[in-house]
Tab-separated table of C-alpha atoms in Angstrom:
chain	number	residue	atom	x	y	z
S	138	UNK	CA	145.188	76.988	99.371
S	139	UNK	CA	143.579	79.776	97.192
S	140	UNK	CA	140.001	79.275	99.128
S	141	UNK	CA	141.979	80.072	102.394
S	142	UNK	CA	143.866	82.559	101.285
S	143	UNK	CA	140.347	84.181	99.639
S	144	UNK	CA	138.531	83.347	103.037
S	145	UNK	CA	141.726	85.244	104.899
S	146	UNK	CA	141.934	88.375	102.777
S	147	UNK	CA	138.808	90.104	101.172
S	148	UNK	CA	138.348	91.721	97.475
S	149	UNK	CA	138.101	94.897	97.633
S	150	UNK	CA	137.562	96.656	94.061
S	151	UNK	CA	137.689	100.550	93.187
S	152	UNK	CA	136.936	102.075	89.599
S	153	UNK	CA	140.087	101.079	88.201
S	154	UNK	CA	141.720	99.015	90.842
S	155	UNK	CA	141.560	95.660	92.554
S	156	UNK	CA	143.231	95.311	95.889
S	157	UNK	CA	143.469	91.193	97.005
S	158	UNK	CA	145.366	88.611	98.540
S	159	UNK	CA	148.943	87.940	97.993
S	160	UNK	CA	149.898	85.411	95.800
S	161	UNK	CA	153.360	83.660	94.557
S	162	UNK	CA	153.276	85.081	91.375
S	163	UNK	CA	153.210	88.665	93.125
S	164	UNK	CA	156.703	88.650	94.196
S	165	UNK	CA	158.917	89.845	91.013
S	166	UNK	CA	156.776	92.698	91.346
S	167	UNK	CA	157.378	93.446	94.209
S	168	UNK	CA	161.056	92.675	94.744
S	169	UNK	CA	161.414	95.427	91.487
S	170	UNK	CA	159.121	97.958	93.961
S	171	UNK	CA	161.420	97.426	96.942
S	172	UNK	CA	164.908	97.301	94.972
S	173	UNK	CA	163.910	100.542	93.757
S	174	UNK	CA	166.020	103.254	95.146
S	175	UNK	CA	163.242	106.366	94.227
S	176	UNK	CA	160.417	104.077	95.830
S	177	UNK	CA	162.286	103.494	98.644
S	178	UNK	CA	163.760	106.638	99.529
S	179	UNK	CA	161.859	107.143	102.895
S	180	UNK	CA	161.073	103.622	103.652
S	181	UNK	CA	164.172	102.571	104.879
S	182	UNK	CA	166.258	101.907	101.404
S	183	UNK	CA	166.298	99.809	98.961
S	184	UNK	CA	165.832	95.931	99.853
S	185	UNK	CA	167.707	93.158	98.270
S	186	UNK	CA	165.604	90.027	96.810
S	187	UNK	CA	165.628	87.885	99.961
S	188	UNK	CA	164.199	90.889	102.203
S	189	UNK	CA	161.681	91.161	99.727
S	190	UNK	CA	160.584	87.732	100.158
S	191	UNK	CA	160.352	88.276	103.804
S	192	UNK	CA	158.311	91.672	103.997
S	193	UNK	CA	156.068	89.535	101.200
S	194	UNK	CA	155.683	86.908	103.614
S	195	UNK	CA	155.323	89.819	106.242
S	196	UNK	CA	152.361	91.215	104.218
S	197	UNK	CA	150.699	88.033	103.781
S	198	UNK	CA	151.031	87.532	107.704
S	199	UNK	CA	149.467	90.209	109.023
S	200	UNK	CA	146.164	89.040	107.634
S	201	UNK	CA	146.512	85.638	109.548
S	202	UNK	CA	148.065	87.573	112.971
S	203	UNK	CA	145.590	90.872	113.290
S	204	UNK	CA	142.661	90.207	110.796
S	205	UNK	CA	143.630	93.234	108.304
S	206	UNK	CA	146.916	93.748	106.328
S	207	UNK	CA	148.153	95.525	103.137
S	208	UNK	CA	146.947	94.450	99.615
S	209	UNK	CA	148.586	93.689	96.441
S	210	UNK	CA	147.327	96.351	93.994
S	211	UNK	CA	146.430	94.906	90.646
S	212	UNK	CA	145.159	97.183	87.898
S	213	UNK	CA	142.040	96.411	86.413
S	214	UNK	CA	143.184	97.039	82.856
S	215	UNK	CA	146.350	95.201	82.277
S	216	UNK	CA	146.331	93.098	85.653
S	217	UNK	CA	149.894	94.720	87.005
S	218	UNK	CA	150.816	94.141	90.207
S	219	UNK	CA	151.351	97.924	91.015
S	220	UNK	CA	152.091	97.657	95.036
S	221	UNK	CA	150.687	97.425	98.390
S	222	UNK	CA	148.005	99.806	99.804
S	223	UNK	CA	146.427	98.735	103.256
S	224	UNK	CA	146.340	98.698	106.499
S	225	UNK	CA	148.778	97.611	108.913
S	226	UNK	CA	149.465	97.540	112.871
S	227	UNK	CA	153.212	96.236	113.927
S	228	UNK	CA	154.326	95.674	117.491
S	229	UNK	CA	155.451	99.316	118.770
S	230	UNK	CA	153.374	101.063	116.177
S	231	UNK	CA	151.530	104.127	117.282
S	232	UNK	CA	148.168	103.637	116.242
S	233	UNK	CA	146.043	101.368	113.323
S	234	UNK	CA	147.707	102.933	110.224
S	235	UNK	CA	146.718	103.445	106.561
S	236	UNK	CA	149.540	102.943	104.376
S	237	UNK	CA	150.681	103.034	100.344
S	238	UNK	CA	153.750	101.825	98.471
S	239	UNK	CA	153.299	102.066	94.648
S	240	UNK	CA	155.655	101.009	92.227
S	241	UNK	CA	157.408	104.017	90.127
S	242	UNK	CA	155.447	103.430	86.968
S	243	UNK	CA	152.508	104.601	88.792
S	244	UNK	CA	153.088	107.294	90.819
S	245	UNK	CA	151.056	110.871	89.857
S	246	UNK	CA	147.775	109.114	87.922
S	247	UNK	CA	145.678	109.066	91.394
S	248	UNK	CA	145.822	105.285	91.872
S	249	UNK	CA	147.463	105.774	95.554
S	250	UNK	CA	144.670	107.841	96.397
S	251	UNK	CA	142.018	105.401	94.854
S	252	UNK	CA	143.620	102.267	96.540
S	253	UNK	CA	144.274	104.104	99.960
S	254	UNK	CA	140.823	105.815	100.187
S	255	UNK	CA	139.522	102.080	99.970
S	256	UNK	CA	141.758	100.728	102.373
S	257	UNK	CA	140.822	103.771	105.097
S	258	UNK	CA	136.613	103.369	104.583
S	259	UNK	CA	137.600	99.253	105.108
S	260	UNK	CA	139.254	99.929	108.030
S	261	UNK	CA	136.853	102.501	109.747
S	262	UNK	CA	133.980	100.066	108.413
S	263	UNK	CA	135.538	96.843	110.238
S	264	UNK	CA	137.408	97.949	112.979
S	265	UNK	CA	136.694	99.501	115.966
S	266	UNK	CA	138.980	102.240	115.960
S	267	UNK	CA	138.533	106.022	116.634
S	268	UNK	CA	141.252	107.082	114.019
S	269	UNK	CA	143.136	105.689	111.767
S	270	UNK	CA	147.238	107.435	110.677
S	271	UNK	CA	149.560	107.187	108.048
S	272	UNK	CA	153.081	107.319	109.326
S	273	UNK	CA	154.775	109.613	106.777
S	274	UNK	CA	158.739	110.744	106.513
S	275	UNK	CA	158.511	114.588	107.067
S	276	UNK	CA	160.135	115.242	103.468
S	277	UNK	CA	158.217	113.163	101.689
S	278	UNK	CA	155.567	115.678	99.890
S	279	UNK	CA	154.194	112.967	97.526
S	280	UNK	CA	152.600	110.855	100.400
S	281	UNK	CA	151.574	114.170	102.082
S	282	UNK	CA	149.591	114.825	99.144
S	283	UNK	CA	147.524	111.451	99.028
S	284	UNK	CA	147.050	112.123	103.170
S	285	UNK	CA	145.787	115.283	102.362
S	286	UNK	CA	143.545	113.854	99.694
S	287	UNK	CA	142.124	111.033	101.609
S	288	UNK	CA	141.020	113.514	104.562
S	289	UNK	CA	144.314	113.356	107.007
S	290	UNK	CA	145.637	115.980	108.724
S	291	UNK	CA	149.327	116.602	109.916
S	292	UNK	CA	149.744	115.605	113.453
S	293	UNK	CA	152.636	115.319	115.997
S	294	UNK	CA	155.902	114.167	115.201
S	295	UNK	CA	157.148	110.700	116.476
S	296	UNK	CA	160.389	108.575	115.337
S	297	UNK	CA	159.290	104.328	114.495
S	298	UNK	CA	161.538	102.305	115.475
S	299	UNK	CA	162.467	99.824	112.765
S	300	UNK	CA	165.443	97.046	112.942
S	301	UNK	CA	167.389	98.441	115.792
S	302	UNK	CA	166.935	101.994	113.708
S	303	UNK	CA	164.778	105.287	114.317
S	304	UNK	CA	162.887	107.163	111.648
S	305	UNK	CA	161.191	110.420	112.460
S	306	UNK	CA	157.755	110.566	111.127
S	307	UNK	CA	154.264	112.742	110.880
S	308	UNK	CA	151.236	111.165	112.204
S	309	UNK	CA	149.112	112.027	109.899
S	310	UNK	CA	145.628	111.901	111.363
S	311	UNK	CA	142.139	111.106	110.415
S	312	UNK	CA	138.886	110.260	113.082
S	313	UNK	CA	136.165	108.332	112.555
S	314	UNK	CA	134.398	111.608	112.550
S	315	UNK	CA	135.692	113.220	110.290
S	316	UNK	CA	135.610	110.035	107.968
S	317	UNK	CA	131.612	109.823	108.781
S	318	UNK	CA	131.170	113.398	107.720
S	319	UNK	CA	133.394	112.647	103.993
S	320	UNK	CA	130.618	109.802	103.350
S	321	UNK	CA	128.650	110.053	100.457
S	322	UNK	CA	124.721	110.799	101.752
S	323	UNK	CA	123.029	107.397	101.224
């Protein structure tokens, strides 16, 4: 099971972080990330245990159904499970989409930024898209921040519909050109 789940979902390591594959051992993490009410202020509220199994099964999924996904975020350090960074691609979404959900703890010390700016050059690198978003609540100035920090701009204004419920949302926009011209010279 591990090898598939290593042949399924890459490594990818930053200076401080490690984003990889899901594993059981992940999930009282990240049921204490999604039954936090501050954490989950614009992503639809707080989720009780047995949702959080499903969006972990959810997360692992993705990989298997469209090739890319979110990570878990471990810290090199301590090893913490800190939250998911990646990329993801739902029926009805508008576009290939960078996305970040950190646990409290570490919010404000750059991680987010580290593990997103990973997750974008992965996804520019191995898919064949001409931008990639980041579908962010209109009030929420944190995730604005790491956007702005990873090279998005604010685009237009769309509402994702989500369990029968719509939330209004910036597209936050960045194009392959743009990414190209952030690269490091080699």
């Amino acid at each position: 099971r591990d090898e598939w789940r290593m042949n399924v979902i890459p490594r990818l390591e930053t200076e401080r972080l490690i984003l990889r594959g899901w594993e059981p051992r992940d999930f009282e993490a990240l049921a204490t990330i999604h039954g936090d009410p501050d954490v989950m202020t614009f992503l639809g509220g707080v989720q009780e245990r047995n949702d959080a199994w499903r969006a972990l099964s959810s997360l692992a999924g993705h990989w298997v159904l469209r090739g890319y996904g979110k990570w878990a975020v471990e810290r090199k350090s301590d090893g913490a499970m800190m939250g998911r960074v990646g990329l993801i691609n739902p029926e009805g979404w508008p576009g290939l989409e960078v996305g970040w959900t950190l646990g409290k703890q570490y919010w404000g010390q750059g991680y987010a930024t580290e593990a997103a700016q990973a997750a974008l050059n992965y996804g520019f690198v191995t898919q064949p898209v001409d931008r990639l978003i980041s579908c962010i609540d209109p009030d929420n100035l944190a995730s604005q921040a790491v956007a702005k920090r990873i090279g998005e701009t604010k685009g237009e204004r769309t509402n994702l519909r989500i369990g029968g419920k719509e939330f209004p949302v910036d597209l936050w926009v960045i194009t392959r050109e743009t990414w190209r011209k952030r690269q490091p010279a080699a």
